[in-house]
């Protein structure tokens, strides 16, 4: 596979991710300026609930389709559709079952009914047609671009219209629902293969064998990225939760773009064994990591002020600490992508478990210091140790290859 094709595919993917994330950021900016930090915190809770159920059921379908030799086979796709339907029903039930738990940690007051509405989201997305993913095996990301950007536009227009009539958390809540409906419908439009559902034990076993470490990885990532919100809400209140979430979004957005571009652009290349050992491709993850860190330090305060306003601009270094944490995460991208391309999903899982061990440390520091930034410091320590583990794993593997 030529470097020209790799860079072309990565460029399309980057444009799509950048457009999608910017539209999402603009939507959050409108919400942030229109509602109070407390209402922004309530909107964050609904997004957190969706993130929770997706994390406890995420088997990395897209990575399996790209990595598995017969990932584009119709029976494989149809078997995944069967799994999606079962997952959607279970996740919706889980949200309803955990309703009292969410109300204990988050002061939703009159907004409690939103949890029942959010429970419809996984049920709707259970009917997604994943056939559009297989075309990414040839580095064609246009269908993915259309879906991602289209979903964000649908949510944006819902928020823009509803905020004129109901300027509170409800606008964000209905936007989440609209986004899931659009995603499901449009996945059928951009897929070349018609939707079908079959039960094939052979494919499901392969799928689960590949995906269970990534499922553990996803649950761990949820606890690492979202678990702190339960404690923050309980200790500091919904207003501080809204502030913490807003800054987290700004730091996360460019990191997500970089991660998806690297995974989407390099995974098909590595999976086919066409590893291009050139200076640019070889160091692309590290170059993007450095660019990200420059953004955090140079444009941080300006971005916060423009996107969310001066109410979110405080001298507590929370945003900078978020950036440092994600910088160390991005440095791990190359090793993770290479291992996933070989079907080794256990190594990324172990790295996530290492990060997860520092979550209780963050909780302990918050209880002791009563300072918001202390929970992010624990996250940074977790990322550093995880990075050291991955580099040590890589070096040991190289030594064994030379024996």
mmCIF file of C-alpha atoms in Angstrom:
data_model
loop_
_atom_site.group_PDB
_atom_site.id
_atom_site.type_symbol
_atom_site.label_atom_id
_atom_site.label_comp_id
_atom_site.label_asym_id
_atom_site.label_seq_id
_atom_site.Cartn_x
_atom_site.Cartn_y
_atom_site.Cartn_z
ATOM 1 C CA UNK A 1 0.000 0.000 0.000
ATOM 2 C CA UNK A 2 1.557 3.290 -1.107
ATOM 3 C CA UNK A 3 2.252 6.170 1.213
ATOM 4 C CA UNK A 4 0.186 8.371 -1.121
ATOM 5 C CA UNK A 5 -2.921 6.255 -0.549
ATOM 6 C CA UNK A 6 -2.287 6.124 3.189
ATOM 7 C CA UNK A 7 -1.959 9.896 3.451
ATOM 8 C CA UNK A 8 -5.006 10.468 1.198
ATOM 9 C CA UNK A 9 -7.184 8.180 3.299
ATOM 10 C CA UNK A 10 -5.880 9.693 6.530
ATOM 11 C CA UNK A 11 -6.533 13.200 5.204
ATOM 12 C CA UNK A 12 -10.161 12.384 4.390
ATOM 13 C CA UNK A 13 -10.569 10.791 7.794
ATOM 14 C CA UNK A 14 -9.019 13.818 9.488
ATOM 15 C CA UNK A 15 -11.303 16.238 7.626
ATOM 16 C CA UNK A 16 -14.307 14.171 8.651
ATOM 17 C CA UNK A 17 -13.280 13.913 12.284
ATOM 18 C CA UNK A 18 -12.307 17.572 12.443
ATOM 19 C CA UNK A 19 -15.631 18.643 10.932
ATOM 20 C CA UNK A 20 -17.590 16.331 13.219
ATOM 21 C CA UNK A 21 -15.784 17.430 16.369
ATOM 22 C CA UNK A 22 -15.997 21.135 15.490
ATOM 23 C CA UNK A 23 -19.750 20.897 14.908
ATOM 24 C CA UNK A 24 -20.074 19.066 18.226
ATOM 25 C CA UNK A 25 -17.955 21.714 19.907
ATOM 26 C CA UNK A 26 -20.083 24.469 18.401
ATOM 27 C CA UNK A 27 -23.193 22.728 19.715
ATOM 28 C CA UNK A 28 -21.716 22.482 23.204
ATOM 29 C CA UNK A 29 -20.622 26.107 22.972
ATOM 30 C CA UNK A 30 -24.164 27.235 22.197
ATOM 31 C CA UNK A 31 -25.469 25.162 25.098
ATOM 32 C CA UNK A 32 -22.739 26.481 27.418
ATOM 33 C CA UNK A 33 -23.599 30.104 26.638
ATOM 34 C CA UNK A 34 -27.366 29.547 26.797
ATOM 35 C CA UNK A 35 -27.707 27.562 30.023
ATOM 36 C CA UNK A 36 -26.216 27.683 33.511
ATOM 37 C CA UNK A 37 -23.219 25.496 34.491
ATOM 38 C CA UNK A 38 -25.683 23.460 36.570
ATOM 39 C CA UNK A 39 -27.874 22.715 33.548
ATOM 40 C CA UNK A 40 -24.750 21.975 31.515
ATOM 41 C CA UNK A 41 -23.893 19.465 34.231
ATOM 42 C CA UNK A 42 -27.302 17.801 33.849
ATOM 43 C CA UNK A 43 -26.769 17.533 30.093
ATOM 44 C CA UNK A 44 -23.365 15.981 30.836
ATOM 45 C CA UNK A 45 -25.035 13.324 33.002
ATOM 46 C CA UNK A 46 -27.212 12.132 30.100
ATOM 47 C CA UNK A 47 -24.145 11.925 27.858
ATOM 48 C CA UNK A 48 -22.373 10.036 30.657
ATOM 49 C CA UNK A 49 -25.201 7.482 30.863
ATOM 50 C CA UNK A 50 -24.906 6.778 27.129
ATOM 51 C CA UNK A 51 -21.151 6.495 27.491
ATOM 52 C CA UNK A 52 -21.595 4.016 30.338
ATOM 53 C CA UNK A 53 -23.833 1.574 28.476
ATOM 54 C CA UNK A 54 -21.688 1.807 25.337
ATOM 55 C CA UNK A 55 -18.569 1.090 27.377
ATOM 56 C CA UNK A 56 -19.992 -2.002 29.074
ATOM 57 C CA UNK A 57 -21.081 -3.405 25.686
ATOM 58 C CA UNK A 58 -18.400 -2.134 23.284
ATOM 59 C CA UNK A 59 -16.845 -5.054 21.408
ATOM 60 C CA UNK A 60 -15.067 -2.851 18.812
ATOM 61 C CA UNK A 61 -17.026 -3.983 15.772
ATOM 62 C CA UNK A 62 -15.220 -1.559 13.470
ATOM 63 C CA UNK A 63 -11.785 -2.884 14.463
ATOM 64 C CA UNK A 64 -12.941 -6.502 14.049
ATOM 65 C CA UNK A 65 -14.273 -5.866 10.550
ATOM 66 C CA UNK A 66 -11.017 -4.154 9.572
ATOM 67 C CA UNK A 67 -8.718 -6.711 11.200
ATOM 68 C CA UNK A 68 -10.514 -10.005 10.441
ATOM 69 C CA UNK A 69 -9.557 -11.583 7.107
ATOM 70 C CA UNK A 70 -13.200 -12.215 6.213
ATOM 71 C CA UNK A 71 -14.532 -9.093 7.912
ATOM 72 C CA UNK A 72 -16.416 -7.940 4.810
ATOM 73 C CA UNK A 73 -18.281 -11.249 4.403
ATOM 74 C CA UNK A 74 -22.074 -10.840 4.383
ATOM 75 C CA UNK A 75 -22.617 -13.536 7.014
ATOM 76 C CA UNK A 76 -20.091 -11.880 9.316
ATOM 77 C CA UNK A 77 -21.870 -8.529 8.970
ATOM 78 C CA UNK A 78 -25.280 -10.126 9.565
ATOM 79 C CA UNK A 79 -23.981 -11.916 12.670
ATOM 80 C CA UNK A 80 -22.794 -8.592 14.040
ATOM 81 C CA UNK A 81 -26.295 -7.193 13.429
ATOM 82 C CA UNK A 82 -27.670 -9.995 15.619
ATOM 83 C CA UNK A 83 -25.256 -9.007 18.380
ATOM 84 C CA UNK A 84 -26.246 -5.333 18.002
ATOM 85 C CA UNK A 85 -29.929 -6.114 18.534
ATOM 86 C CA UNK A 86 -29.256 -8.105 21.704
ATOM 87 C CA UNK A 87 -26.878 -5.436 22.974
ATOM 88 C CA UNK A 88 -29.379 -2.641 22.361
ATOM 89 C CA UNK A 89 -32.102 -4.365 24.374
ATOM 90 C CA UNK A 90 -29.758 -5.199 27.271
ATOM 91 C CA UNK A 91 -28.322 -1.669 27.424
ATOM 92 C CA UNK A 92 -31.765 -0.035 27.464
ATOM 93 C CA UNK A 93 -32.821 -2.340 30.276
ATOM 94 C CA UNK A 94 -29.601 -1.556 32.146
ATOM 95 C CA UNK A 95 -30.254 2.206 32.081
ATOM 96 C CA UNK A 96 -33.714 1.733 33.557
ATOM 97 C CA UNK A 97 -32.396 -0.717 36.155
ATOM 98 C CA UNK A 98 -29.633 1.717 37.247
ATOM 99 C CA UNK A 99 -32.012 4.686 37.448
ATOM 100 C CA UNK A 100 -31.848 4.910 41.302
ATOM 101 C CA UNK A 101 -28.027 4.766 41.206
ATOM 102 C CA UNK A 102 -27.799 7.754 38.857
ATOM 103 C CA UNK A 103 -30.222 9.731 41.011
ATOM 104 C CA UNK A 104 -28.086 9.001 44.076
ATOM 105 C CA UNK A 105 -24.887 10.417 42.570
ATOM 106 C CA UNK A 106 -26.395 13.239 40.487
ATOM 107 C CA UNK A 107 -28.842 15.892 41.612
ATOM 108 C CA UNK A 108 -31.105 15.778 38.559
ATOM 109 C CA UNK A 109 -34.204 16.890 40.531
ATOM 110 C CA UNK A 110 -36.959 17.475 37.939
ATOM 111 C CA UNK A 111 -34.751 16.145 35.123
ATOM 112 C CA UNK A 112 -34.992 12.511 36.291
ATOM 113 C CA UNK A 113 -37.400 11.655 33.459
ATOM 114 C CA UNK A 114 -34.599 12.240 30.948
ATOM 115 C CA UNK A 115 -33.021 8.938 31.974
ATOM 116 C CA UNK A 116 -36.023 7.060 30.589
ATOM 117 C CA UNK A 117 -35.738 8.956 27.303
ATOM 118 C CA UNK A 118 -32.015 8.233 27.115
ATOM 119 C CA UNK A 119 -32.815 4.520 27.528
ATOM 120 C CA UNK A 120 -34.245 4.591 24.001
ATOM 121 C CA UNK A 121 -30.870 5.477 22.464
ATOM 122 C CA UNK A 122 -29.158 2.032 22.608
ATOM 123 C CA UNK A 123 -32.418 0.400 21.505
ATOM 124 C CA UNK A 124 -32.503 2.622 18.397
ATOM 125 C CA UNK A 125 -28.805 2.120 17.614
ATOM 126 C CA UNK A 126 -29.302 -1.632 17.897
ATOM 127 C CA UNK A 127 -30.742 -1.519 14.373
ATOM 128 C CA UNK A 128 -27.593 0.030 12.855
ATOM 129 C CA UNK A 129 -26.324 -1.390 9.552
ATOM 130 C CA UNK A 130 -22.550 -1.820 10.029
ATOM 131 C CA UNK A 131 -21.914 -2.751 6.390
ATOM 132 C CA UNK A 132 -20.554 0.736 5.687
ATOM 133 C CA UNK A 133 -17.504 -0.035 7.871
ATOM 134 C CA UNK A 134 -16.051 -2.689 5.550
ATOM 135 C CA UNK A 135 -15.206 -0.177 2.812
ATOM 136 C CA UNK A 136 -12.624 1.311 5.175
ATOM 137 C CA UNK A 137 -10.481 -1.760 4.487
ATOM 138 C CA UNK A 138 -9.471 -0.005 1.261
ATOM 139 C CA UNK A 139 -9.009 3.335 3.091
ATOM 140 C CA UNK A 140 -12.295 4.767 1.788
ATOM 141 C CA UNK A 141 -13.687 6.868 4.628
ATOM 142 C CA UNK A 142 -16.385 8.850 2.811
ATOM 143 C CA UNK A 143 -19.358 6.849 4.229
ATOM 144 C CA UNK A 144 -17.932 7.240 7.740
ATOM 145 C CA UNK A 145 -17.435 10.965 7.117
ATOM 146 C CA UNK A 146 -21.041 11.361 5.966
ATOM 147 C CA UNK A 147 -22.441 9.567 9.013
ATOM 148 C CA UNK A 148 -20.282 11.344 11.598
ATOM 149 C CA UNK A 149 -20.810 14.819 10.172
ATOM 150 C CA UNK A 150 -24.496 14.169 9.487
ATOM 151 C CA UNK A 151 -25.119 13.060 13.088
ATOM 152 C CA UNK A 152 -23.439 16.140 14.478
ATOM 153 C CA UNK A 153 -25.405 18.422 12.144
ATOM 154 C CA UNK A 154 -28.684 16.770 13.162
ATOM 155 C CA UNK A 155 -27.872 17.278 16.861
ATOM 156 C CA UNK A 156 -26.703 20.843 16.210
ATOM 157 C CA UNK A 157 -29.913 21.936 14.488
ATOM 158 C CA UNK A 158 -32.072 20.298 17.173
ATOM 159 C CA UNK A 159 -30.168 22.197 19.874
ATOM 160 C CA UNK A 160 -30.215 25.459 17.923
ATOM 161 C CA UNK A 161 -33.988 25.314 17.420
ATOM 162 C CA UNK A 162 -34.981 24.026 20.872
ATOM 163 C CA UNK A 163 -32.840 26.494 22.836
ATOM 164 C CA UNK A 164 -35.056 29.278 21.509
ATOM 165 C CA UNK A 165 -38.057 27.711 23.251
ATOM 166 C CA UNK A 166 -36.579 25.660 26.114
ATOM 167 C CA UNK A 167 -33.190 27.179 27.113
ATOM 168 C CA UNK A 168 -32.143 24.449 29.512
ATOM 169 C CA UNK A 169 -30.806 20.879 29.651
ATOM 170 C CA UNK A 170 -33.764 19.502 27.641
ATOM 171 C CA UNK A 171 -32.360 20.829 24.367
ATOM 172 C CA UNK A 172 -29.210 18.721 24.816
ATOM 173 C CA UNK A 173 -31.285 15.709 25.844
ATOM 174 C CA UNK A 174 -33.403 15.734 22.683
ATOM 175 C CA UNK A 175 -30.268 16.324 20.603
ATOM 176 C CA UNK A 176 -28.818 13.044 21.916
ATOM 177 C CA UNK A 177 -31.983 11.236 20.836
ATOM 178 C CA UNK A 178 -31.970 12.905 17.391
ATOM 179 C CA UNK A 179 -28.330 11.956 16.891
ATOM 180 C CA UNK A 180 -29.012 8.265 17.507
ATOM 181 C CA UNK A 181 -32.012 8.243 15.153
ATOM 182 C CA UNK A 182 -30.031 9.900 12.374
ATOM 183 C CA UNK A 183 -27.055 7.566 12.859
ATOM 184 C CA UNK A 184 -29.212 4.451 12.568
ATOM 185 C CA UNK A 185 -31.192 5.637 9.534
ATOM 186 C CA UNK A 186 -28.175 6.984 7.668
ATOM 187 C CA UNK A 187 -26.146 3.817 8.290
ATOM 188 C CA UNK A 188 -28.690 2.020 6.093
ATOM 189 C CA UNK A 189 -28.472 4.699 3.409
ATOM 190 C CA UNK A 190 -24.674 4.618 3.014
ATOM 191 C CA UNK A 191 -24.360 0.814 3.278
ATOM 192 C CA UNK A 192 -24.102 -1.076 -0.004
ATOM 193 C CA UNK A 193 -25.392 -4.324 1.498
ATOM 194 C CA UNK A 194 -29.020 -4.631 2.572
ATOM 195 C CA UNK A 195 -29.708 -5.137 6.277
ATOM 196 C CA UNK A 196 -30.044 -8.715 7.451
ATOM 197 C CA UNK A 197 -29.746 -10.567 10.748
ATOM 198 C CA UNK A 198 -28.515 -14.129 11.275
ATOM 199 C CA UNK A 199 -27.162 -16.174 14.155
ATOM 200 C CA UNK A 200 -23.826 -17.818 13.353
ATOM 201 C CA UNK A 201 -22.064 -19.256 16.370
ATOM 202 C CA UNK A 202 -18.703 -19.516 14.576
ATOM 203 C CA UNK A 203 -18.524 -15.802 13.768
ATOM 204 C CA UNK A 204 -19.877 -14.724 17.131
ATOM 205 C CA UNK A 205 -17.213 -16.780 18.907
ATOM 206 C CA UNK A 206 -14.492 -15.159 16.780
ATOM 207 C CA UNK A 207 -16.045 -11.760 17.354
ATOM 208 C CA UNK A 208 -16.226 -12.212 21.127
ATOM 209 C CA UNK A 209 -12.710 -13.689 21.292
ATOM 210 C CA UNK A 210 -11.372 -10.612 19.518
ATOM 211 C CA UNK A 211 -13.538 -8.114 21.336
ATOM 212 C CA UNK A 212 -13.661 -9.156 24.988
ATOM 213 C CA UNK A 213 -10.279 -7.600 25.892
ATOM 214 C CA UNK A 214 -11.388 -4.410 24.147
ATOM 215 C CA UNK A 215 -14.649 -4.611 26.110
ATOM 216 C CA UNK A 216 -12.643 -4.676 29.346
ATOM 217 C CA UNK A 217 -10.569 -1.886 27.872
ATOM 218 C CA UNK A 218 -13.722 0.153 27.144
ATOM 219 C CA UNK A 219 -15.103 -0.318 30.644
ATOM 220 C CA UNK A 220 -11.758 0.708 32.068
ATOM 221 C CA UNK A 221 -11.650 3.795 29.856
ATOM 222 C CA UNK A 222 -15.129 4.752 31.016
ATOM 223 C CA UNK A 223 -14.116 4.516 34.663
ATOM 224 C CA UNK A 224 -10.954 6.489 33.918
ATOM 225 C CA UNK A 225 -12.632 9.229 31.867
ATOM 226 C CA UNK A 226 -16.094 9.369 33.404
ATOM 227 C CA UNK A 227 -15.829 7.796 36.854
ATOM 228 C CA UNK A 228 -14.505 11.012 38.352
ATOM 229 C CA UNK A 229 -17.759 12.769 37.460
ATOM 230 C CA UNK A 230 -19.658 10.660 40.006
ATOM 231 C CA UNK A 231 -17.339 11.860 42.784
ATOM 232 C CA UNK A 232 -17.159 15.461 41.538
ATOM 233 C CA UNK A 233 -20.941 15.730 41.454
ATOM 234 C CA UNK A 234 -21.260 14.269 44.940
ATOM 235 C CA UNK A 235 -18.517 16.447 46.518
ATOM 236 C CA UNK A 236 -18.599 19.722 44.550
ATOM 237 C CA UNK A 237 -22.135 19.805 43.069
ATOM 238 C CA UNK A 238 -23.649 20.003 39.585
ATOM 239 C CA UNK A 239 -22.264 23.453 38.798
ATOM 240 C CA UNK A 240 -18.658 22.294 39.266
ATOM 241 C CA UNK A 241 -19.494 19.164 37.305
ATOM 242 C CA UNK A 242 -20.614 21.377 34.407
ATOM 243 C CA UNK A 243 -17.352 23.371 34.576
ATOM 244 C CA UNK A 244 -15.204 20.221 34.783
ATOM 245 C CA UNK A 245 -17.086 18.611 31.876
ATOM 246 C CA UNK A 246 -16.785 21.689 29.657
ATOM 247 C CA UNK A 247 -12.989 21.864 30.032
ATOM 248 C CA UNK A 248 -12.766 18.108 29.589
ATOM 249 C CA UNK A 249 -14.597 18.396 26.262
ATOM 250 C CA UNK A 250 -12.176 21.040 24.986
ATOM 251 C CA UNK A 251 -9.143 18.934 25.887
ATOM 252 C CA UNK A 252 -10.703 15.716 24.642
ATOM 253 C CA UNK A 253 -11.899 16.921 21.228
ATOM 254 C CA UNK A 254 -8.520 17.268 19.440
ATOM 255 C CA UNK A 255 -7.241 14.120 21.182
ATOM 256 C CA UNK A 256 -10.219 12.141 19.834
ATOM 257 C CA UNK A 257 -9.627 13.477 16.324
ATOM 258 C CA UNK A 258 -5.970 12.457 16.445
ATOM 259 C CA UNK A 259 -6.740 9.021 17.923
ATOM 260 C CA UNK A 260 -9.394 8.201 15.326
ATOM 261 C CA UNK A 261 -7.271 9.438 12.432
ATOM 262 C CA UNK A 262 -4.307 7.355 13.582
ATOM 263 C CA UNK A 263 -6.391 4.230 14.259
ATOM 264 C CA UNK A 264 -8.475 4.530 11.088
ATOM 265 C CA UNK A 265 -5.539 5.450 8.866
ATOM 266 C CA UNK A 266 -2.907 3.027 10.163
ATOM 267 C CA UNK A 267 -4.912 -0.027 11.290
ATOM 268 C CA UNK A 268 -5.827 -1.189 7.731
ATOM 269 C CA UNK A 269 -2.187 -0.742 6.696
ATOM 270 C CA UNK A 270 -0.735 -2.706 9.607
ATOM 271 C CA UNK A 271 -3.455 -5.385 9.380
ATOM 272 C CA UNK A 272 -2.470 -6.217 5.804
ATOM 273 C CA UNK A 273 1.183 -6.450 6.754
ATOM 274 C CA UNK A 274 2.056 -3.463 4.586
ATOM 275 C CA UNK A 275 3.862 -1.601 7.297
ATOM 276 C CA UNK A 276 5.512 1.388 5.689
ATOM 277 C CA UNK A 277 8.708 1.936 7.628
ATOM 278 C CA UNK A 278 9.271 5.502 6.512
ATOM 279 C CA UNK A 279 10.255 8.474 8.633
ATOM 280 C CA UNK A 280 6.910 10.287 8.316
ATOM 281 C CA UNK A 281 4.540 7.341 8.874
ATOM 282 C CA UNK A 282 6.792 5.838 11.537
ATOM 283 C CA UNK A 283 6.693 8.997 13.651
ATOM 284 C CA UNK A 284 3.190 10.247 12.811
ATOM 285 C CA UNK A 285 1.711 9.433 16.262
ATOM 286 C CA UNK A 286 4.516 11.328 18.006
ATOM 287 C CA UNK A 287 4.217 14.327 15.673
ATOM 288 C CA UNK A 288 0.474 14.584 16.337
ATOM 289 C CA UNK A 289 1.074 14.254 20.092
ATOM 290 C CA UNK A 290 3.464 17.211 20.036
ATOM 291 C CA UNK A 291 1.050 19.338 17.985
ATOM 292 C CA UNK A 292 -1.688 18.552 20.513
ATOM 293 C CA UNK A 293 0.469 19.681 23.442
ATOM 294 C CA UNK A 294 1.297 22.950 21.670
ATOM 295 C CA UNK A 295 -2.447 23.588 21.191
ATOM 296 C CA UNK A 296 -3.088 23.097 24.917
ATOM 297 C CA UNK A 297 -0.411 25.509 26.114
ATOM 298 C CA UNK A 298 -0.665 28.179 23.401
ATOM 299 C CA UNK A 299 -4.386 28.332 22.640
ATOM 300 C CA UNK A 300 -5.929 26.929 25.846
ATOM 301 C CA UNK A 301 -7.247 30.073 27.561
ATOM 302 C CA UNK A 302 -8.317 31.610 24.259
ATOM 303 C CA UNK A 303 -10.296 28.497 23.318
ATOM 304 C CA UNK A 304 -12.034 28.307 26.707
ATOM 305 C CA UNK A 305 -13.056 31.969 26.546
ATOM 306 C CA UNK A 306 -14.372 31.765 22.980
ATOM 307 C CA UNK A 307 -16.214 28.472 23.297
ATOM 308 C CA UNK A 308 -17.740 28.623 26.783
ATOM 309 C CA UNK A 309 -17.164 32.163 28.019
ATOM 310 C CA UNK A 310 -15.277 33.750 30.900
ATOM 311 C CA UNK A 311 -17.323 31.873 33.516
ATOM 312 C CA UNK A 312 -15.297 28.797 32.607
ATOM 313 C CA UNK A 313 -11.931 30.591 32.682
ATOM 314 C CA UNK A 314 -10.397 29.967 36.120
ATOM 315 C CA UNK A 315 -6.749 30.012 37.298
ATOM 316 C CA UNK A 316 -6.754 26.397 38.506
ATOM 317 C CA UNK A 317 -4.748 24.769 35.653
ATOM 318 C CA UNK A 318 -7.458 22.135 35.133
ATOM 319 C CA UNK A 319 -7.350 22.512 31.349
ATOM 320 C CA UNK A 320 -3.539 22.295 31.166
ATOM 321 C CA UNK A 321 -3.548 19.186 33.346
ATOM 322 C CA UNK A 322 -6.185 17.626 31.090
ATOM 323 C CA UNK A 323 -3.910 18.345 28.141
ATOM 324 C CA UNK A 324 -0.840 16.774 29.764
ATOM 325 C CA UNK A 325 -2.859 13.652 30.582
ATOM 326 C CA UNK A 326 -4.046 13.248 26.988
ATOM 327 C CA UNK A 327 -0.548 13.958 25.641
ATOM 328 C CA UNK A 328 0.794 10.891 27.449
ATOM 329 C CA UNK A 329 -2.176 8.879 26.162
ATOM 330 C CA UNK A 330 -1.500 9.868 22.553
ATOM 331 C CA UNK A 331 2.132 8.805 22.855
ATOM 332 C CA UNK A 332 0.846 5.251 23.344
ATOM 333 C CA UNK A 333 -1.126 5.214 20.060
ATOM 334 C CA UNK A 334 1.461 3.615 17.781
ATOM 335 C CA UNK A 335 2.132 0.548 19.932
ATOM 336 C CA UNK A 336 -1.602 0.034 20.556
ATOM 337 C CA UNK A 337 -2.490 0.219 16.843
ATOM 338 C CA UNK A 338 0.266 -2.220 15.869
ATOM 339 C CA UNK A 339 -0.855 -4.750 18.487
ATOM 340 C CA UNK A 340 -4.547 -4.467 17.542
ATOM 341 C CA UNK A 341 -3.602 -4.956 13.865
ATOM 342 C CA UNK A 342 -2.122 -8.327 14.857
ATOM 343 C CA UNK A 343 -5.262 -9.327 16.727
ATOM 344 C CA UNK A 344 -3.561 -8.779 20.079
ATOM 345 C CA UNK A 345 -6.161 -6.833 22.047
ATOM 346 C CA UNK A 346 -4.909 -7.975 25.449
ATOM 347 C CA UNK A 347 -1.936 -5.590 25.556
ATOM 348 C CA UNK A 348 -4.132 -2.444 25.226
ATOM 349 C CA UNK A 349 -6.420 -3.988 27.848
ATOM 350 C CA UNK A 350 -3.529 -4.370 30.307
ATOM 351 C CA UNK A 351 -2.495 -0.760 29.662
ATOM 352 C CA UNK A 352 -6.035 0.346 30.519
ATOM 353 C CA UNK A 353 -6.085 -1.763 33.684
ATOM 354 C CA UNK A 354 -2.873 -0.005 34.748
ATOM 355 C CA UNK A 355 -4.570 3.385 34.262
ATOM 356 C CA UNK A 356 -7.597 2.094 36.124
ATOM 357 C CA UNK A 357 -5.493 1.365 39.204
ATOM 358 C CA UNK A 358 -4.924 5.107 39.577
ATOM 359 C CA UNK A 359 -8.643 5.993 39.634
ATOM 360 C CA UNK A 360 -8.956 5.189 43.384
ATOM 361 C CA UNK A 361 -5.803 7.270 43.901
ATOM 362 C CA UNK A 362 -7.605 10.225 42.314
ATOM 363 C CA UNK A 363 -10.644 9.719 44.537
ATOM 364 C CA UNK A 364 -8.388 9.567 47.595
ATOM 365 C CA UNK A 365 -6.588 12.794 46.632
ATOM 366 C CA UNK A 366 -9.889 14.618 46.094
ATOM 367 C CA UNK A 367 -11.227 13.537 49.471
ATOM 368 C CA UNK A 368 -7.990 14.646 51.153
ATOM 369 C CA UNK A 369 -7.231 17.903 49.332
ATOM 370 C CA UNK A 370 -10.762 18.936 48.264
ATOM 371 C CA UNK A 371 -9.095 20.307 45.115
ATOM 372 C CA UNK A 372 -10.556 19.586 41.674
ATOM 373 C CA UNK A 373 -7.197 19.325 39.916
ATOM 374 C CA UNK A 374 -5.927 16.516 42.167
ATOM 375 C CA UNK A 375 -8.089 13.926 40.396
ATOM 376 C CA UNK A 376 -6.435 14.798 37.051
ATOM 377 C CA UNK A 377 -2.945 14.486 38.557
ATOM 378 C CA UNK A 378 -3.765 10.881 39.417
ATOM 379 C CA UNK A 379 -4.863 10.410 35.801
ATOM 380 C CA UNK A 380 -1.523 11.757 34.547
ATOM 381 C CA UNK A 381 0.366 9.327 36.775
ATOM 382 C CA UNK A 382 -1.735 6.480 35.379
ATOM 383 C CA UNK A 383 -0.957 7.474 31.780
ATOM 384 C CA UNK A 384 2.786 7.729 32.484
ATOM 385 C CA UNK A 385 2.922 4.261 34.049
ATOM 386 C CA UNK A 386 0.816 2.857 31.186
ATOM 387 C CA UNK A 387 3.206 4.419 28.667
ATOM 388 C CA UNK A 388 6.212 2.904 30.440
ATOM 389 C CA UNK A 389 4.536 -0.522 30.366
ATOM 390 C CA UNK A 390 3.876 -0.329 26.606
ATOM 391 C CA UNK A 391 7.414 0.801 25.780
ATOM 392 C CA UNK A 392 8.831 -1.937 27.981
ATOM 393 C CA UNK A 393 6.564 -4.472 26.240
ATOM 394 C CA UNK A 394 7.732 -3.234 22.839
ATOM 395 C CA UNK A 395 11.421 -3.455 23.792
ATOM 396 C CA UNK A 396 11.051 -6.971 25.215
ATOM 397 C CA UNK A 397 9.252 -8.078 22.054
ATOM 398 C CA UNK A 398 11.990 -6.661 19.828
ATOM 399 C CA UNK A 399 14.680 -8.452 21.828
ATOM 400 C CA UNK A 400 12.849 -11.762 21.484
ATOM 401 C CA UNK A 401 12.571 -11.242 17.706
ATOM 402 C CA UNK A 402 16.346 -10.794 17.457
ATOM 403 C CA UNK A 403 17.145 -13.946 19.419
#
